[in-house]
């Protein structure tokens, strides 16, 4: 085993190269210790160590070919618990996934508990939704848990201000996020130096350690967003995320923030927009300079009978599909669309068959991942404005 200390100072945890630009949109390659990821990239969300409703073989298949998925620190920490995942040799081994993993910090999940949590300078106290026990999450605890999970990209522990928060409240929250980012970085560096990371692998040109991303907060207040970006860049991270969007604010506010912040983020680092959004949001955010996305929409909506298609959303419960033998999306090359009809999928859904969720989830993920493939190709060939225009027009045609 190589000396981790010498390694850590010699080479970075990840490498990011922008290879083509079209306006603010960028296409590039993000190389993690588990291999290269073409950007812009959509990352399916695997909350409890599973991307709900889909097997890992399907995620790896040519149909989907997901290069990186998410894991949720909060959920995995509460259940099955860190001891079990450590014993398995980290999250990759526990779930049987060799490709890259990004873990969130738990900050957002704790925040969404609302009144059930208590925040102070040290961290956040809350009751576990699993067994009601009193738990405490802080920057140090989050870093420790993410090291034990051994994810390839770690997120700092942050505090999210609600979309409608006043300037004063948002400023207080944003400053706290800044102090927590510093503590996250310090704890993270110590954990890397003491080999607490269970996911360590030798990777050519990289130090094999975890990468750490900072998060820009500040709700819809642009001056606070700029301050948050400055203080985050000053600390210095392997990548930068925009957090606290898609939490109930108007869509126009979301794009105002992205317009203002994304182009000011370090050009040589990956930019990650957390928890966003619809296929249209993805394309529009790429146009504003974002490289990475995650969202539960394709999986969650798949389970409730909603399909995303090139011509907008399609509700499979609708009786108009009862005798419709066309595929979900006539433009989609996925295995579900090649084999099954709307009529069959509707029948499965109405009968409460679990296959309905599985097939809809598969198609939805294929649609999101395919959309990003199209985005990447069009940026590389200089056709992104046309791709964006055609994509939006087709969606708005809403030809269910
Ligand atoms: Zn399909």
GROMACS .gro file of C-alpha atoms and ligand atoms in nm:
model
  401
    1UNK     CA    1   0.000   0.000   0.000
    2UNK     CA    2   0.131   0.342  -0.092
    3UNK     CA    3   0.178   0.607   0.171
    4UNK     CA    4  -0.145   0.800   0.177
    5UNK     CA    5   0.012   1.117   0.312
    6UNK     CA    6   0.270   1.155   0.036
    7UNK     CA    7   0.003   1.070  -0.217
    8UNK     CA    8  -0.246   1.322  -0.089
    9UNK     CA    9  -0.012   1.613  -0.141
   10UNK     CA   10   0.116   1.495  -0.481
   11UNK     CA   11  -0.199   1.458  -0.687
   12UNK     CA   12  -0.564   1.559  -0.679
   13UNK     CA   13  -0.864   1.344  -0.579
   14UNK     CA   14  -1.027   1.405  -0.914
   15UNK     CA   15  -0.953   1.555  -1.248
   16UNK     CA   16  -1.191   1.770  -1.451
   17UNK     CA   17  -1.136   1.878  -1.807
   18UNK     CA   18  -1.374   2.095  -2.010
   19UNK     CA   19  -1.336   1.976  -2.369
   20UNK     CA   20  -1.600   2.178  -2.553
   21UNK     CA   21  -1.804   2.491  -2.491
   22UNK     CA   22  -2.111   2.642  -2.650
   23UNK     CA   23  -2.194   2.972  -2.483
   24UNK     CA   24  -2.191   2.896  -2.108
   25UNK     CA   25  -2.264   2.525  -2.172
   26UNK     CA   26  -1.969   2.292  -2.120
   27UNK     CA   27  -1.898   1.932  -2.215
   28UNK     CA   28  -1.611   1.759  -2.042
   29UNK     CA   29  -1.477   1.460  -1.855
   30UNK     CA   30  -1.476   1.427  -1.478
   31UNK     CA   31  -1.230   1.156  -1.376
   32UNK     CA   32  -1.291   1.010  -1.033
   33UNK     CA   33  -1.091   0.733  -0.868
   34UNK     CA   34  -1.348   0.492  -1.017
   35UNK     CA   35  -1.311   0.611  -1.374
   36UNK     CA   36  -1.418   0.884  -1.612
   37UNK     CA   37  -1.766   1.040  -1.623
   38UNK     CA   38  -1.874   1.242  -1.924
   39UNK     CA   39  -2.038   1.571  -1.832
   40UNK     CA   40  -2.296   1.720  -1.824
   41UNK     CA   41  -2.414   1.420  -1.625
   42UNK     CA   42  -2.736   1.312  -1.457
   43UNK     CA   43  -2.688   1.107  -1.139
   44UNK     CA   44  -2.974   0.872  -1.042
   45UNK     CA   45  -3.055   0.891  -0.669
   46UNK     CA   46  -2.998   0.579  -0.459
   47UNK     CA   47  -3.134   0.699  -0.127
   48UNK     CA   48  -3.108   0.387   0.090
   49UNK     CA   49  -2.835   0.211  -0.109
   50UNK     CA   50  -3.074   0.138  -0.396
   51UNK     CA   51  -3.193   0.336  -0.693
   52UNK     CA   52  -3.554   0.246  -0.621
   53UNK     CA   53  -3.717   0.002  -0.860
   54UNK     CA   54  -3.416  -0.081  -1.075
   55UNK     CA   55  -3.138  -0.339  -1.064
   56UNK     CA   56  -2.774  -0.239  -1.082
   57UNK     CA   57  -2.737  -0.448  -1.400
   58UNK     CA   58  -2.994  -0.222  -1.565
   59UNK     CA   59  -2.813   0.093  -1.446
   60UNK     CA   60  -2.493  -0.045  -1.604
   61UNK     CA   61  -2.661  -0.164  -1.925
   62UNK     CA   62  -2.612   0.021  -2.255
   63UNK     CA   63  -2.976   0.129  -2.220
   64UNK     CA   64  -2.895   0.349  -1.920
   65UNK     CA   65  -2.518   0.338  -1.865
   66UNK     CA   66  -2.528   0.547  -1.547
   67UNK     CA   67  -2.168   0.641  -1.461
   68UNK     CA   68  -2.236   0.766  -1.110
   69UNK     CA   69  -2.520   0.736  -0.860
   70UNK     CA   70  -2.603   0.905  -0.529
   71UNK     CA   71  -2.625   0.765  -0.179
   72UNK     CA   72  -2.791   0.942   0.115
   73UNK     CA   73  -2.579   0.979   0.427
   74UNK     CA   74  -2.876   1.047   0.653
   75UNK     CA   75  -3.069   0.736   0.550
   76UNK     CA   76  -2.772   0.498   0.547
   77UNK     CA   77  -2.644   0.629   0.880
   78UNK     CA   78  -2.981   0.561   1.048
   79UNK     CA   79  -3.034   0.229   0.868
   80UNK     CA   80  -2.855  -0.011   0.833
   81UNK     CA   81  -2.600   0.198   1.028
   82UNK     CA   82  -2.234   0.261   0.970
   83UNK     CA   83  -2.102  -0.050   1.149
   84UNK     CA   84  -2.273  -0.279   0.900
   85UNK     CA   85  -2.148  -0.086   0.597
   86UNK     CA   86  -1.794  -0.067   0.738
   87UNK     CA   87  -1.801  -0.440   0.804
   88UNK     CA   88  -1.897  -0.495   0.439
   89UNK     CA   89  -1.596  -0.287   0.331
   90UNK     CA   90  -1.778   0.034   0.236
   91UNK     CA   91  -2.091   0.126   0.044
   92UNK     CA   92  -1.962   0.011  -0.299
   93UNK     CA   93  -1.910  -0.343  -0.172
   94UNK     CA   94  -2.222  -0.343   0.043
   95UNK     CA   95  -2.450  -0.263  -0.250
   96UNK     CA   96  -2.244  -0.427  -0.529
   97UNK     CA   97  -2.161  -0.121  -0.739
   98UNK     CA   98  -1.812  -0.056  -0.878
   99UNK     CA   99  -1.880   0.273  -1.049
  100UNK     CA  100  -1.862   0.616  -0.886
  101UNK     CA  101  -2.076   0.714  -0.588
  102UNK     CA  102  -2.155   1.059  -0.455
  103UNK     CA  103  -2.299   1.096  -0.105
  104UNK     CA  104  -2.488   1.398   0.020
  105UNK     CA  105  -2.409   1.523   0.369
  106UNK     CA  106  -2.744   1.466   0.538
  107UNK     CA  107  -2.787   1.842   0.578
  108UNK     CA  108  -3.081   1.859   0.340
  109UNK     CA  109  -3.261   1.556   0.485
  110UNK     CA  110  -3.226   1.690   0.839
  111UNK     CA  111  -3.346   2.029   0.718
  112UNK     CA  112  -3.656   1.874   0.563
  113UNK     CA  113  -3.755   1.729   0.902
  114UNK     CA  114  -3.878   2.082   0.977
  115UNK     CA  115  -3.995   2.130   1.335
  116UNK     CA  116  -3.853   1.792   1.438
  117UNK     CA  117  -3.498   1.930   1.443
  118UNK     CA  118  -3.298   2.174   1.657
  119UNK     CA  119  -3.008   2.363   1.503
  120UNK     CA  120  -2.725   2.524   1.696
  121UNK     CA  121  -2.368   2.626   1.612
  122UNK     CA  122  -2.241   2.275   1.683
  123UNK     CA  123  -2.483   2.092   1.454
  124UNK     CA  124  -2.839   1.960   1.432
  125UNK     CA  125  -3.028   1.746   1.680
  126UNK     CA  126  -3.326   1.548   1.555
  127UNK     CA  127  -3.533   1.237   1.611
  128UNK     CA  128  -3.467   0.941   1.384
  129UNK     CA  129  -3.763   0.861   1.158
  130UNK     CA  130  -3.663   0.494   1.190
  131UNK     CA  131  -3.677   0.436   1.567
  132UNK     CA  132  -3.748   0.776   1.724
  133UNK     CA  133  -3.405   0.791   1.892
  134UNK     CA  134  -3.240   1.130   1.948
  135UNK     CA  135  -2.952   1.179   1.698
  136UNK     CA  136  -2.697   1.452   1.638
  137UNK     CA  137  -2.549   1.541   1.301
  138UNK     CA  138  -2.263   1.789   1.262
  139UNK     CA  139  -1.993   1.860   1.003
  140UNK     CA  140  -1.758   1.621   1.186
  141UNK     CA  141  -2.015   1.341   1.215
  142UNK     CA  142  -2.120   1.379   0.850
  143UNK     CA  143  -1.757   1.359   0.731
  144UNK     CA  144  -1.698   1.054   0.948
  145UNK     CA  145  -2.006   0.879   0.811
  146UNK     CA  146  -1.916   0.965   0.450
  147UNK     CA  147  -1.561   0.836   0.504
  148UNK     CA  148  -1.706   0.511   0.639
  149UNK     CA  149  -1.936   0.489   0.336
  150UNK     CA  150  -1.628   0.540   0.116
  151UNK     CA  151  -1.811   0.740  -0.150
  152UNK     CA  152  -1.597   0.894  -0.424
  153UNK     CA  153  -1.745   1.242  -0.389
  154UNK     CA  154  -1.832   1.377  -0.044
  155UNK     CA  155  -2.050   1.682   0.018
  156UNK     CA  156  -1.989   1.933   0.299
  157UNK     CA  157  -2.249   1.952   0.578
  158UNK     CA  158  -2.462   2.259   0.509
  159UNK     CA  159  -2.772   2.437   0.629
  160UNK     CA  160  -3.048   2.510   0.383
  161UNK     CA  161  -3.259   2.825   0.418
  162UNK     CA  162  -3.621   2.790   0.306
  163UNK     CA  163  -3.704   2.948  -0.031
  164UNK     CA  164  -3.913   3.223   0.130
  165UNK     CA  165  -3.663   3.310   0.409
  166UNK     CA  166  -3.596   3.678   0.481
  167UNK     CA  167  -3.261   3.838   0.396
  168UNK     CA  168  -3.164   3.840   0.763
  169UNK     CA  169  -3.252   3.474   0.828
  170UNK     CA  170  -3.087   3.364   0.505
  171UNK     CA  171  -2.771   3.556   0.589
  172UNK     CA  172  -2.748   3.391   0.930
  173UNK     CA  173  -2.801   3.049   0.773
  174UNK     CA  174  -2.551   3.116   0.493
  175UNK     CA  175  -2.282   3.225   0.743
  176UNK     CA  176  -2.342   2.910   0.944
  177UNK     CA  177  -2.303   2.706   0.623
  178UNK     CA  178  -1.969   2.883   0.572
  179UNK     CA  179  -1.843   2.793   0.919
  180UNK     CA  180  -1.969   2.436   0.877
  181UNK     CA  181  -1.788   2.416   0.540
  182UNK     CA  182  -1.458   2.502   0.711
  183UNK     CA  183  -1.518   2.244   0.983
  184UNK     CA  184  -1.619   1.988   0.716
  185UNK     CA  185  -1.294   2.048   0.526
  186UNK     CA  186  -1.083   2.019   0.840
  187UNK     CA  187  -1.251   1.697   0.954
  188UNK     CA  188  -1.238   1.558   0.599
  189UNK     CA  189  -0.862   1.622   0.566
  190UNK     CA  190  -0.795   1.451   0.900
  191UNK     CA  191  -1.004   1.149   0.801
  192UNK     CA  192  -0.820   1.117   0.467
  193UNK     CA  193  -0.484   1.136   0.646
  194UNK     CA  194  -0.586   0.860   0.889
  195UNK     CA  195  -0.716   0.627   0.615
  196UNK     CA  196  -1.073   0.630   0.750
  197UNK     CA  197  -1.206   0.619   0.393
  198UNK     CA  198  -1.328   0.265   0.319
  199UNK     CA  199  -1.354   0.324  -0.057
  200UNK     CA  200  -0.989   0.396  -0.125
  201UNK     CA  201  -0.864   0.262  -0.459
  202UNK     CA  202  -0.545   0.320  -0.657
  203UNK     CA  203  -0.620   0.535  -0.957
  204UNK     CA  204  -0.377   0.652  -1.220
  205UNK     CA  205  -0.290   1.020  -1.191
  206UNK     CA  206  -0.513   1.061  -0.885
  207UNK     CA  207  -0.433   1.019  -0.517
  208UNK     CA  208  -0.706   0.758  -0.466
  209UNK     CA  209  -0.868   0.962  -0.188
  210UNK     CA  210  -1.223   1.093  -0.165
  211UNK     CA  211  -1.308   1.428  -0.326
  212UNK     CA  212  -1.492   1.700  -0.131
  213UNK     CA  213  -1.741   1.947  -0.280
  214UNK     CA  214  -1.845   2.278  -0.122
  215UNK     CA  215  -2.205   2.405  -0.136
  216UNK     CA  216  -2.323   2.758  -0.217
  217UNK     CA  217  -2.635   2.863  -0.024
  218UNK     CA  218  -2.826   3.191   0.010
  219UNK     CA  219  -3.181   3.110  -0.108
  220UNK     CA  220  -3.310   3.363  -0.363
  221UNK     CA  221  -3.092   3.652  -0.238
  222UNK     CA  222  -2.832   3.712  -0.506
  223UNK     CA  223  -2.596   3.918  -0.289
  224UNK     CA  224  -2.591   3.639  -0.030
  225UNK     CA  225  -2.539   3.379  -0.302
  226UNK     CA  226  -2.234   3.575  -0.425
  227UNK     CA  227  -2.096   3.602  -0.070
  228UNK     CA  228  -2.156   3.233  -0.015
  229UNK     CA  229  -1.973   3.151  -0.338
  230UNK     CA  230  -1.675   3.370  -0.238
  231UNK     CA  231  -1.641   3.216   0.106
  232UNK     CA  232  -1.675   2.862  -0.036
  233UNK     CA  233  -1.412   2.919  -0.307
  234UNK     CA  234  -1.183   3.076  -0.048
  235UNK     CA  235  -1.187   2.754   0.155
  236UNK     CA  236  -1.112   2.558  -0.162
  237UNK     CA  237  -1.284   2.237  -0.276
  238UNK     CA  238  -1.256   1.977  -0.553
  239UNK     CA  239  -1.592   2.089  -0.693
  240UNK     CA  240  -1.871   2.334  -0.616
  241UNK     CA  241  -2.244   2.283  -0.578
  242UNK     CA  242  -2.544   2.514  -0.579
  243UNK     CA  243  -2.771   2.397  -0.297
  244UNK     CA  244  -3.105   2.511  -0.161
  245UNK     CA  245  -3.289   2.533  -0.492
  246UNK     CA  246  -3.602   2.342  -0.592
  247UNK     CA  247  -3.726   2.382  -0.233
  248UNK     CA  248  -4.050   2.561  -0.314
  249UNK     CA  249  -3.924   2.885  -0.468
  250UNK     CA  250  -4.055   3.011  -0.802
  251UNK     CA  251  -3.884   2.867  -1.108
  252UNK     CA  252  -3.787   3.218  -1.220
  253UNK     CA  253  -3.600   3.264  -0.889
  254UNK     CA  254  -3.417   2.937  -0.944
  255UNK     CA  255  -3.295   3.043  -1.288
  256UNK     CA  256  -3.204   3.391  -1.161
  257UNK     CA  257  -2.974   3.229  -0.904
  258UNK     CA  258  -2.821   2.988  -1.158
  259UNK     CA  259  -2.775   3.272  -1.411
  260UNK     CA  260  -2.596   3.478  -1.149
  261UNK     CA  261  -2.385   3.209  -0.980
  262UNK     CA  262  -2.293   2.933  -1.229
  263UNK     CA  263  -2.079   3.152  -1.461
  264UNK     CA  264  -1.893   3.291  -1.157
  265UNK     CA  265  -1.804   2.944  -1.023
  266UNK     CA  266  -1.441   2.833  -1.079
  267UNK     CA  267  -1.409   2.742  -1.448
  268UNK     CA  268  -1.167   2.456  -1.388
  269UNK     CA  269  -1.393   2.277  -1.137
  270UNK     CA  270  -1.713   2.075  -1.182
  271UNK     CA  271  -2.038   2.258  -1.100
  272UNK     CA  272  -2.320   2.061  -0.945
  273UNK     CA  273  -2.682   2.176  -0.916
  274UNK     CA  274  -2.834   1.977  -0.630
  275UNK     CA  275  -3.179   1.820  -0.647
  276UNK     CA  276  -3.286   1.969  -0.983
  277UNK     CA  277  -3.503   1.886  -1.174
  278UNK     CA  278  -3.725   1.816  -1.478
  279UNK     CA  279  -3.561   1.732  -1.814
  280UNK     CA  280  -3.629   2.090  -1.922
  281UNK     CA  281  -3.462   2.227  -1.603
  282UNK     CA  282  -3.156   2.015  -1.680
  283UNK     CA  283  -3.118   2.143  -2.036
  284UNK     CA  284  -3.179   2.504  -1.926
  285UNK     CA  285  -2.923   2.475  -1.645
  286UNK     CA  286  -2.661   2.324  -1.876
  287UNK     CA  287  -2.713   2.633  -2.093
  288UNK     CA  288  -2.618   2.837  -1.785
  289UNK     CA  289  -2.298   2.644  -1.716
  290UNK     CA  290  -2.394   2.351  -1.487
  291UNK     CA  291  -2.215   2.013  -1.524
  292UNK     CA  292  -2.380   1.775  -1.275
  293UNK     CA  293  -2.738   1.700  -1.163
  294UNK     CA  294  -2.931   1.464  -0.938
  295UNK     CA  295  -3.304   1.433  -0.887
  296UNK     CA  296  -3.557   1.181  -0.759
  297UNK     CA  297  -3.814   1.275  -1.028
  298UNK     CA  298  -3.750   0.988  -1.277
  299UNK     CA  299  -3.767   0.719  -1.008
  300UNK     CA  300  -4.030   0.871  -0.778
  301UNK     CA  301  -4.266   0.967  -1.060
  302UNK     CA  302  -4.210   0.631  -1.225
  303UNK     CA  303  -4.352   0.465  -0.915
  304UNK     CA  304  -4.661   0.687  -0.922
  305UNK     CA  305  -4.739   0.620  -1.287
  306UNK     CA  306  -4.585   0.922  -1.454
  307UNK     CA  307  -4.359   0.887  -1.757
  308UNK     CA  308  -4.129   1.160  -1.891
  309UNK     CA  309  -4.126   1.162  -2.270
  310UNK     CA  310  -3.986   1.382  -2.545
  311UNK     CA  311  -4.341   1.519  -2.580
  312UNK     CA  312  -4.393   1.596  -2.215
  313UNK     CA  313  -4.531   1.403  -1.920
  314UNK     CA  314  -4.762   1.109  -1.966
  315UNK     CA  315  -4.988   0.977  -1.690
  316UNK     CA  316  -5.023   0.602  -1.743
  317UNK     CA  317  -5.340   0.588  -1.526
  318UNK     CA  318  -5.531   0.784  -1.789
  319UNK     CA  319  -5.805   0.571  -1.951
  320UNK     CA  320  -5.715   0.709  -2.294
  321UNK     CA  321  -5.417   0.469  -2.303
  322UNK     CA  322  -5.630   0.158  -2.239
  323UNK     CA  323  -5.614   0.045  -2.602
  324UNK     CA  324  -5.308   0.242  -2.712
  325UNK     CA  325  -5.050   0.004  -2.853
  326UNK     CA  326  -4.781   0.266  -2.911
  327UNK     CA  327  -4.473   0.272  -2.684
  328UNK     CA  328  -4.451   0.528  -2.400
  329UNK     CA  329  -4.225   0.742  -2.616
  330UNK     CA  330  -4.195   0.675  -2.987
  331UNK     CA  331  -3.856   0.847  -2.998
  332UNK     CA  332  -3.709   0.649  -2.705
  333UNK     CA  333  -3.473   0.359  -2.789
  334UNK     CA  334  -3.494   0.203  -2.437
  335UNK     CA  335  -3.579  -0.166  -2.389
  336UNK     CA  336  -3.918  -0.081  -2.233
  337UNK     CA  337  -4.023   0.128  -2.532
  338UNK     CA  338  -3.894  -0.136  -2.775
  339UNK     CA  339  -4.101  -0.412  -2.614
  340UNK     CA  340  -4.410  -0.278  -2.436
  341UNK     CA  341  -4.716  -0.067  -2.515
  342UNK     CA  342  -4.893   0.204  -2.317
  343UNK     CA  343  -5.194  -0.030  -2.296
  344UNK     CA  344  -4.986  -0.301  -2.128
  345UNK     CA  345  -4.810  -0.060  -1.891
  346UNK     CA  346  -5.147   0.089  -1.795
  347UNK     CA  347  -5.286  -0.258  -1.731
  348UNK     CA  348  -4.989  -0.340  -1.504
  349UNK     CA  349  -5.027  -0.013  -1.316
  350UNK     CA  350  -5.404  -0.048  -1.268
  351UNK     CA  351  -5.355  -0.408  -1.146
  352UNK     CA  352  -5.103  -0.293  -0.886
  353UNK     CA  353  -4.828  -0.504  -1.043
  354UNK     CA  354  -4.478  -0.416  -0.923
  355UNK     CA  355  -4.351  -0.448  -1.281
  356UNK     CA  356  -4.534  -0.124  -1.365
  357UNK     CA  357  -4.302   0.072  -1.133
  358UNK     CA  358  -3.997  -0.115  -1.256
  359UNK     CA  359  -4.067  -0.051  -1.624
  360UNK     CA  360  -4.170   0.314  -1.581
  361UNK     CA  361  -3.861   0.381  -1.368
  362UNK     CA  362  -3.641   0.219  -1.630
  363UNK     CA  363  -3.786   0.427  -1.912
  364UNK     CA  364  -3.773   0.750  -1.708
  365UNK     CA  365  -3.407   0.700  -1.620
  366UNK     CA  366  -3.331   0.613  -1.983
  367UNK     CA  367  -3.503   0.936  -2.089
  368UNK     CA  368  -3.305   1.152  -1.843
  369UNK     CA  369  -2.973   0.984  -1.925
  370UNK     CA  370  -3.041   0.995  -2.299
  371UNK     CA  371  -3.130   1.362  -2.280
  372UNK     CA  372  -2.791   1.430  -2.121
  373UNK     CA  373  -2.620   1.222  -2.390
  374UNK     CA  374  -2.787   1.440  -2.652
  375UNK     CA  375  -2.683   1.752  -2.462
  376UNK     CA  376  -2.319   1.639  -2.452
  377UNK     CA  377  -2.311   1.549  -2.821
  378UNK     CA  378  -2.468   1.876  -2.925
  379UNK     CA  379  -2.224   2.084  -2.718
  380UNK     CA  380  -1.935   1.893  -2.875
  381UNK     CA  381  -2.067   1.944  -3.226
  382UNK     CA  382  -2.158   2.310  -3.169
  383UNK     CA  383  -2.532   2.242  -3.209
  384UNK     CA  384  -2.646   2.296  -2.852
  385UNK     CA  385  -2.866   2.603  -2.923
  386UNK     CA  386  -3.055   2.401  -3.185
  387UNK     CA  387  -3.080   2.097  -2.954
  388UNK     CA  388  -3.216   2.320  -2.677
  389UNK     CA  389  -3.472   2.485  -2.905
  390UNK     CA  390  -3.595   2.157  -3.059
  391UNK     CA  391  -3.608   1.985  -2.721
  392UNK     CA  392  -3.815   2.263  -2.564
  393UNK     CA  393  -4.050   2.293  -2.859
  394UNK     CA  394  -4.117   1.919  -2.862
  395UNK     CA  395  -4.188   1.917  -2.487
  396UNK     CA  396  -4.430   2.206  -2.520
  397UNK     CA  397  -4.616   2.032  -2.802
  398UNK     CA  398  -4.738   1.813  -2.514
  399UNK     CA  399  -4.860   1.541  -2.750
  400UNK     CA  400  -4.921   1.277  -2.484
  401LIG    ZN1  401  -3.824   0.435  -2.321
   0.00000   0.00000   0.00000
